Amino acid sequence: MSKTVTLKIEGMRCKGCAMGTQGALEKVAGVESAKVSFPDKQAVVVCADAVDEGALRAAVESAGFKVVG
């Protein structure tokens, strides 16, 4: 089964920031797809139910940004 997780992201300043964050999220084991929007300041991630949201947050932080909320 899959789930969809929406993350609000703080600190992105451009489309390149969003692309880098999307790439980091796509590398998390169990992630099926990730779509990061710079204008919306959020990521929508489709992943296996077993994927811990903490792993997604860590991927965003590794890209240099902060998950809020």
Short mmCIF file of C-alpha atoms in Angstrom, two decimals, residues 2-60:
data_model
loop_
_atom_site.label_atom_id
_atom_site.label_comp_id
_atom_site.label_asym_id
_atom_site.label_seq_id
_atom_site.Cartn_x
_atom_site.Cartn_y
_atom_site.Cartn_z
CA SER A 2 1.03 3.58 -0.57
CA LYS A 3 0.47 6.79 1.30
CA THR A 4 0.80 10.43 0.35
CA VAL A 5 2.70 12.79 2.66
CA THR A 6 2.68 16.58 2.23
CA LEU A 7 5.57 18.50 3.79
CA LYS A 8 5.73 22.28 4.17
CA ILE A 9 9.31 23.39 3.48
CA GLU A 10 10.99 26.57 4.65
CA GLY A 11 14.06 28.20 3.11
CA MET A 12 13.79 27.40 -0.60
CA ARG A 13 14.66 30.43 -2.71
CA CYS A 14 14.41 29.15 -6.27
CA LYS A 15 13.39 26.36 -8.60
CA GLY A 16 16.86 24.84 -8.21
CA CYS A 17 16.28 24.53 -4.46
CA ALA A 18 13.08 22.61 -5.16
CA MET A 19 14.82 20.32 -7.66
CA GLY A 20 17.60 19.50 -5.19
CA THR A 21 15.08 18.77 -2.45
CA GLN A 22 13.05 16.58 -4.80
CA GLY A 23 16.17 14.59 -5.69
CA ALA A 24 16.97 14.05 -2.01
CA LEU A 25 13.44 12.82 -1.33
CA GLU A 26 13.49 10.46 -4.33
CA LYS A 27 16.58 8.74 -2.87
CA VAL A 28 14.73 7.69 0.30
CA ALA A 29 14.02 3.95 0.22
CA GLY A 30 10.34 3.31 -0.39
CA VAL A 31 9.58 6.64 -2.07
CA GLU A 32 7.63 6.09 -5.27
CA SER A 33 7.50 9.74 -6.34
CA ALA A 34 8.20 13.21 -5.01
CA LYS A 35 7.00 16.53 -6.37
CA VAL A 36 8.47 19.66 -4.80
CA SER A 37 6.93 23.05 -5.59
CA PHE A 38 8.96 26.19 -5.01
CA PRO A 39 5.95 28.57 -5.29
CA ASP A 40 3.89 26.44 -2.89
CA LYS A 41 6.85 25.79 -0.56
CA GLN A 42 5.87 22.16 -0.20
CA ALA A 43 6.62 18.60 -1.20
CA VAL A 44 4.06 15.93 -2.01
CA VAL A 45 5.57 12.48 -1.59
CA VAL A 46 4.00 9.16 -2.51
CA CYS A 47 5.69 6.35 -0.62
CA ALA A 48 5.22 2.91 0.91
CA ASP A 49 3.24 2.83 4.15
CA ALA A 50 6.38 1.62 5.94
CA VAL A 51 8.33 4.82 5.15
CA ASP A 52 8.81 6.87 8.30
CA GLU A 53 8.05 10.58 7.97
CA GLY A 54 11.25 11.23 9.91
CA ALA A 55 13.25 9.82 6.98
CA LEU A 56 11.52 12.28 4.66
CA ARG A 57 12.24 15.17 7.03
CA ALA A 58 15.89 14.08 7.23
CA ALA A 59 16.13 14.08 3.42
CA VAL A 60 14.78 17.65 3.27
#
